[in-house]
Short mmCIF file of C-alpha atoms in Angstrom, two decimals:
data_model
loop_
_atom_site.label_atom_id
_atom_site.label_comp_id
_atom_site.label_asym_id
_atom_site.label_seq_id
_atom_site.Cartn_x
_atom_site.Cartn_y
_atom_site.Cartn_z
CA MET A 1 102.47 146.02 151.78
CA VAL A 2 103.23 142.49 150.93
CA ASP A 3 106.48 141.67 149.04
CA ILE A 4 105.45 140.47 145.63
CA THR A 5 108.65 140.91 143.91
CA HIS A 6 109.33 137.14 143.69
CA LYS A 7 106.42 136.51 141.76
CA SER A 8 105.79 136.43 137.90
CA ASN A 9 103.29 138.33 135.74
CA THR A 10 100.32 136.21 134.76
CA LEU A 11 96.86 136.83 133.55
CA ARG A 12 94.86 137.56 136.56
CA GLN A 13 91.00 137.87 136.31
CA ALA A 14 88.08 138.24 139.00
CA VAL A 15 84.39 138.52 138.90
CA ALA A 16 82.52 140.29 141.69
CA LEU A 17 78.68 140.56 141.95
CA ALA A 18 76.62 143.22 143.97
CA VAL A 19 72.88 143.05 144.62
CA ILE A 20 70.72 146.07 145.29
CA LYS A 21 67.17 145.24 146.32
CA VAL A 22 64.51 148.03 145.91
CA SER A 23 61.30 147.97 147.89
CA GLY A 24 58.72 147.87 144.90
CA PRO A 25 57.85 147.59 141.24
CA ASP A 26 57.43 151.27 141.00
CA THR A 27 61.20 151.62 141.36
CA ILE A 28 61.82 149.04 138.71
CA GLN A 29 59.66 150.71 136.31
CA ALA A 30 61.24 154.04 136.88
CA ILE A 31 64.52 152.51 136.23
CA ARG A 32 63.49 150.81 132.97
CA ASN A 33 61.75 153.95 131.78
CA ASN A 34 64.70 156.00 132.64
CA GLU A 35 62.68 158.20 134.92
CA VAL A 36 65.00 158.51 138.01
CA PRO A 37 65.18 162.10 138.89
CA LYS A 38 69.05 161.91 139.30
CA GLY A 39 69.61 160.48 135.83
CA ASN A 40 70.44 156.94 134.38
CA ILE A 41 71.58 154.67 137.12
CA PHE A 42 73.48 152.42 134.71
CA GLU A 43 75.64 155.20 133.12
CA PHE A 44 76.36 157.00 136.35
CA SER A 45 77.13 153.90 138.39
CA ARG A 46 79.36 152.34 135.66
CA ALA A 47 81.36 155.48 135.60
CA SER A 48 81.83 155.20 139.12
CA GLY A 49 82.60 151.45 139.26
CA LEU A 50 85.41 152.17 136.53
CA LEU A 51 86.82 155.10 138.65
CA ALA A 52 86.78 152.84 141.71
CA ILE A 53 88.49 149.86 140.13
CA LYS A 54 91.36 152.20 138.94
CA LYS A 55 91.69 153.66 142.47
CA THR A 56 91.52 150.70 144.54
CA SER A 57 94.99 150.89 145.65
CA ASP A 58 94.54 154.69 146.66
CA MET A 59 91.62 153.28 149.17
CA VAL A 60 92.70 150.09 150.40
CA PRO A 61 96.28 150.49 152.01
CA ASP A 62 97.72 147.01 151.30
CA CYS A 63 96.45 146.86 147.82
CA HIS A 64 99.43 147.01 145.13
CA PRO A 65 99.03 149.59 142.08
CA LEU A 66 98.44 147.42 139.18
CA PRO A 67 97.60 148.03 135.51
CA ILE A 68 93.91 147.49 134.75
CA GLU A 69 93.91 145.94 131.35
CA TYR A 70 90.22 145.36 130.98
CA ALA A 71 86.98 146.16 133.00
CA ASN A 72 83.50 145.38 132.35
CA ILE A 73 80.36 146.30 134.29
CA SER A 74 76.94 144.84 133.63
CA TYR A 75 73.43 144.80 135.10
CA ASP A 76 70.63 142.38 135.28
CA ILE A 77 67.20 143.01 136.90
CA VAL A 78 65.53 140.00 138.48
CA ASP A 79 62.26 140.77 140.25
CA LEU A 80 62.87 143.48 142.75
CA SER A 81 66.71 143.07 142.58
CA ILE A 82 69.33 144.71 140.47
CA ILE A 83 72.36 142.41 140.09
CA VAL A 84 75.64 144.25 139.11
CA ARG A 85 78.41 141.85 137.58
CA VAL A 86 81.95 143.49 137.68
CA GLU A 87 84.82 141.74 135.64
CA VAL A 88 88.42 142.81 136.00
CA HIS A 89 91.58 141.68 134.14
CA THR A 90 95.35 142.42 134.43
CA ILE A 91 98.59 140.86 133.51
CA TYR A 92 100.44 141.20 136.63
CA LYS A 93 102.12 139.57 139.88
CA THR A 94 99.00 139.94 142.06
CA GLY A 95 95.45 139.37 141.80
CA VAL A 96 92.18 141.77 141.14
CA GLU A 97 89.74 140.23 143.47
CA VAL A 98 89.83 143.59 145.60
CA GLU A 99 89.66 145.80 142.50
CA ALA A 100 86.39 143.98 141.22
CA MET A 101 84.79 143.93 144.86
CA HIS A 102 85.78 147.69 145.12
CA GLY A 103 84.26 148.54 141.85
CA ALA A 104 81.11 146.55 142.58
CA MET A 105 80.70 148.30 146.00
CA ASN A 106 81.05 151.71 144.41
CA VAL A 107 78.27 150.64 141.59
CA ALA A 108 76.08 149.52 144.46
CA LEU A 109 76.46 152.98 146.37
CA THR A 110 76.02 154.97 143.31
CA VAL A 111 72.55 153.16 142.36
CA TYR A 112 71.65 153.56 146.06
CA ASP A 113 72.42 157.27 146.08
CA MET A 114 70.43 157.75 142.84
CA LEU A 115 67.53 155.60 144.02
CA LYS A 116 66.99 156.91 147.53
CA PRO A 117 64.93 160.03 146.49
CA ILE A 118 62.27 157.90 145.06
CA ASP A 119 62.57 154.68 147.17
CA LYS A 120 63.19 155.13 151.03
CA ALA A 121 63.74 151.33 151.52
CA VAL A 122 66.31 150.48 148.92
CA GLU A 123 69.08 148.32 150.32
CA ILE A 124 72.54 146.80 149.10
CA THR A 125 71.91 143.15 150.03
CA SER A 126 75.11 141.63 149.18
CA ILE A 127 78.67 142.28 147.68
CA ARG A 128 80.71 139.22 147.05
CA LEU A 129 83.53 137.73 145.00
CA ALA A 130 81.99 135.29 142.37
CA SER A 131 85.35 133.76 140.81
CA LYS A 132 89.05 134.47 140.53
CA LYS A 133 91.58 132.96 138.10
CA GLY A 134 95.16 133.40 137.48
CA GLY A 135 98.44 132.88 139.58
CA LYS A 136 99.86 129.74 141.04
CA SER A 137 96.17 128.93 142.67
CA ASP A 138 95.34 127.76 139.03
CA ILE A 139 97.68 124.96 139.20
CA SER A 140 95.83 122.75 141.64
CA LYS A 141 96.74 119.41 140.29
CA ILE A 142 100.30 119.08 141.55
CA ASN A 143 101.85 115.38 141.73
CA ASN A 144 103.63 115.60 145.00
CA ASN A 145 104.12 111.87 145.14
CA LEU A 146 107.32 112.31 143.11
CA LYS A 147 110.47 110.49 143.85
CA CYS A 148 113.01 113.26 143.98
CA ALA A 149 116.82 113.76 144.34
CA VAL A 150 118.78 116.98 144.79
CA ILE A 151 122.36 116.86 143.39
CA VAL A 152 125.01 119.61 144.79
CA CYS A 153 127.74 120.09 142.23
CA SER A 154 130.72 121.79 143.85
CA ASP A 155 134.14 120.98 144.17
CA SER A 156 134.58 122.95 147.66
CA VAL A 157 131.29 121.70 148.90
CA ALA A 158 132.16 118.02 147.96
CA LYS A 159 135.50 118.28 149.78
CA GLY A 160 133.89 119.92 153.00
CA LEU A 161 135.68 123.10 152.53
CA LYS A 162 132.17 125.12 152.09
CA GLU A 163 128.64 124.68 153.34
CA ASP A 164 126.14 123.68 150.87
CA LEU A 165 123.12 126.50 151.08
CA SER A 166 121.72 126.00 147.51
CA GLY A 167 120.85 122.20 147.86
CA LYS A 168 119.12 122.76 151.33
CA LEU A 169 117.18 125.81 149.86
CA ILE A 170 115.99 123.60 146.99
CA ILE A 171 114.81 120.95 149.52
CA ASN A 172 113.05 123.61 151.49
CA LYS A 173 111.38 125.13 148.54
CA LEU A 174 110.25 121.57 147.45
CA GLU A 175 108.55 121.10 150.70
CA ASP A 176 106.29 124.09 149.93
CA TYR A 177 104.55 121.85 147.35
CA GLY A 178 104.47 118.75 149.41
CA ILE A 179 107.62 117.20 147.62
CA VAL A 180 110.15 115.42 149.94
CA ALA A 181 113.71 114.88 148.44
CA SER A 182 114.44 111.32 148.95
CA ALA A 183 118.10 111.64 148.24
CA TYR A 184 120.34 114.71 148.64
CA VAL A 185 123.93 114.25 147.20
CA LEU A 186 127.24 116.15 147.24
CA ILE A 187 129.41 115.65 144.24
CA PRO A 188 132.46 117.34 142.31
CA ASP A 189 132.31 119.20 139.07
CA GLU A 190 133.20 116.09 137.15
CA GLU A 191 131.16 115.41 133.93
CA ASN A 192 131.42 111.45 134.25
CA ILE A 193 130.29 111.71 138.05
CA ILE A 194 127.42 114.00 137.20
CA GLN A 195 126.20 111.57 134.49
CA GLU A 196 126.68 108.66 136.68
CA LYS A 197 124.42 110.11 139.22
CA ALA A 198 121.65 110.85 136.67
CA LYS A 199 121.88 107.35 135.41
CA PHE A 200 121.83 105.83 138.77
CA PHE A 201 118.78 107.84 139.79
CA LEU A 202 117.09 106.73 136.53
CA SER A 203 117.54 103.38 137.52
CA GLN A 204 116.06 103.67 140.95
CA GLY A 205 112.83 104.94 139.71
CA TYR A 206 113.34 108.54 140.42
CA GLN A 207 111.04 111.24 138.66
CA LEU A 208 112.71 114.41 139.24
CA VAL A 209 116.22 115.41 139.75
CA LEU A 210 117.55 118.70 140.40
CA TYR A 211 121.07 119.72 139.91
CA THR A 212 122.47 122.97 141.74
CA GLY A 213 125.96 124.40 140.49
CA GLY A 214 128.02 124.18 137.40
CA THR A 215 125.80 126.04 134.99
CA GLY A 216 127.84 129.37 134.68
CA LEU A 217 131.16 129.84 132.55
CA SER A 218 134.11 129.04 134.50
CA PRO A 219 136.25 126.09 133.19
CA ARG A 220 134.67 123.88 135.97
CA ASP A 221 131.04 124.72 135.36
CA VAL A 222 130.10 121.50 133.26
CA THR A 223 126.68 120.48 134.64
CA PRO A 224 124.81 121.47 131.34
CA ASP A 225 127.56 119.82 129.20
CA ALA A 226 127.40 116.69 131.38
CA ILE A 227 123.50 116.44 131.21
CA LYS A 228 122.72 117.70 127.62
CA PRO A 229 123.74 114.35 125.89
CA LEU A 230 121.55 112.30 128.34
CA LEU A 231 118.34 114.15 127.40
CA ASP A 232 115.71 112.29 125.07
CA GLN A 233 113.70 115.54 125.03
CA GLU A 234 114.88 118.96 126.10
CA ILE A 235 112.36 121.69 127.66
CA PRO A 236 114.02 124.92 126.47
CA GLY A 237 111.21 127.02 127.68
CA MET A 238 111.74 126.26 131.28
CA MET A 239 115.19 127.95 131.52
CA GLU A 240 114.18 130.51 129.08
CA ALA A 241 111.44 131.51 131.67
CA ALA A 242 114.10 131.08 134.29
CA ARG A 243 116.69 133.39 132.57
CA VAL A 244 113.84 136.02 131.77
CA TYR A 245 112.59 136.05 135.39
CA GLY A 246 116.29 136.40 136.66
CA GLN A 247 117.28 139.17 134.23
CA GLN A 248 114.35 141.35 135.70
CA ARG A 249 116.35 141.34 138.74
CA THR A 250 120.01 141.13 137.42
CA PRO A 251 121.46 141.36 134.17
CA LEU A 252 124.07 138.66 135.19
CA ALA A 253 121.20 136.02 134.87
CA MET A 254 121.61 135.92 131.04
CA LEU A 255 125.08 134.12 131.83
CA SER A 256 123.31 131.09 133.36
CA ARG A 257 123.58 128.19 131.03
CA GLY A 258 121.03 125.95 132.69
CA ILE A 259 119.07 123.49 130.72
CA ALA A 260 116.02 121.20 131.55
CA GLY A 261 114.44 118.12 130.00
CA PHE A 262 113.59 114.40 130.20
CA MET A 263 115.87 111.40 130.57
CA SER A 264 113.46 108.84 129.79
CA ASP A 265 110.69 109.45 132.30
CA MET A 266 112.75 111.45 134.67
CA LEU A 267 112.90 115.47 134.60
CA ILE A 268 116.18 116.89 135.14
CA ILE A 269 116.59 120.70 135.90
CA THR A 270 120.09 122.11 136.39
CA LEU A 271 120.00 125.36 138.47
CA PRO A 272 122.64 127.89 139.40
CA GLY A 273 125.02 127.24 142.18
CA SER A 274 124.54 130.58 144.29
CA SER A 275 121.59 130.73 146.61
CA ARG A 276 120.24 133.75 145.06
CA GLY A 277 120.12 132.08 141.65
CA VAL A 278 118.56 128.83 143.10
CA GLN A 279 115.76 130.87 144.88
CA GLU A 280 115.02 132.98 141.70
CA THR A 281 114.85 129.85 139.58
CA MET A 282 112.67 127.86 141.84
CA ASP A 283 110.33 130.77 141.95
CA ALA A 284 110.33 131.05 138.45
CA LEU A 285 109.63 127.49 137.54
CA PHE A 286 107.58 126.12 140.37
CA PRO A 287 104.78 125.03 140.66
CA ALA A 288 104.24 125.27 137.04
CA ALA A 289 107.41 123.06 136.20
CA LEU A 290 105.50 120.18 137.92
CA HIS A 291 102.75 120.45 135.31
CA VAL A 292 105.04 118.51 133.02
CA PHE A 293 104.10 115.25 134.52
CA SER A 294 100.41 115.42 133.62
CA VAL A 295 101.18 116.40 130.21
CA ARG A 296 103.34 113.32 129.85
CA GLN A 297 100.44 111.34 130.97
CA GLY A 298 98.24 112.90 128.02
CA ILE A 299 96.33 115.19 130.26
CA ARG A 300 95.58 118.41 128.34
CA HIS A 301 96.73 121.73 129.62
CA ASP A 302 93.13 122.88 130.42
CA GLU A 303 92.41 119.74 131.98
CA ALA A 304 95.42 119.99 134.40
CA LYS A 305 94.33 123.23 135.81
#
């Protein structure tokens, strides 16, 4: 199975459609009059579809078990076709497209089985995914033309005594979203230097600055203390989300003092110094964090999706 432990829970929705075609109006009449010998095709097939939705991970090897928090199966008869609509919702790390299609398939098979004694030419003509929502795919309008800088705050790295891993990891993660870091700087854990860099990149028209290092509790961890006075508008929810995400993986994430916010029109995010902390914080915040630039331009949340 694919590793989804790095993903965050979000509302996921999917709608699948199945179409069953009968050979003549007599079959449709029998359905409408509830005269099918095996029983009410809608009641039986709905039960079958709901069971299939819940059992998808048992039947499709690479599907993850997930909580089904809403499922609805509805029907429409158009001419000689029975159109089945299956809608599934969950709040989880992966989508429910296969669950919806598996439910639609079982509904169609059950309808076929119940109708075949009275209609030898009944056929399932299609099963398809009609729509899906949720996850990172919802955040489609990403501004990847941002002028971005990555700043590593570490005494040992700045002196050349230790190789930087976290800054390079940030650069690589940004590339996943089409963002190229125009500047990559190594500096010591000094408040005045940390502030000077932020002011410099603001003067150069940078829109995104990511600091890594100095967000912990040691005497030399001063990055949040240096950045906070510079912020015109703090965004506490960002780092709250990062800490919640981290604490699901290690309780030590609660010790991070990272902050995020705007200095004029430049977004500053302070990330941990460890490569694991950086990886988890980037996974927690991106690409959703890039949505702030659309909001600052006056675009509503629903329009930016």
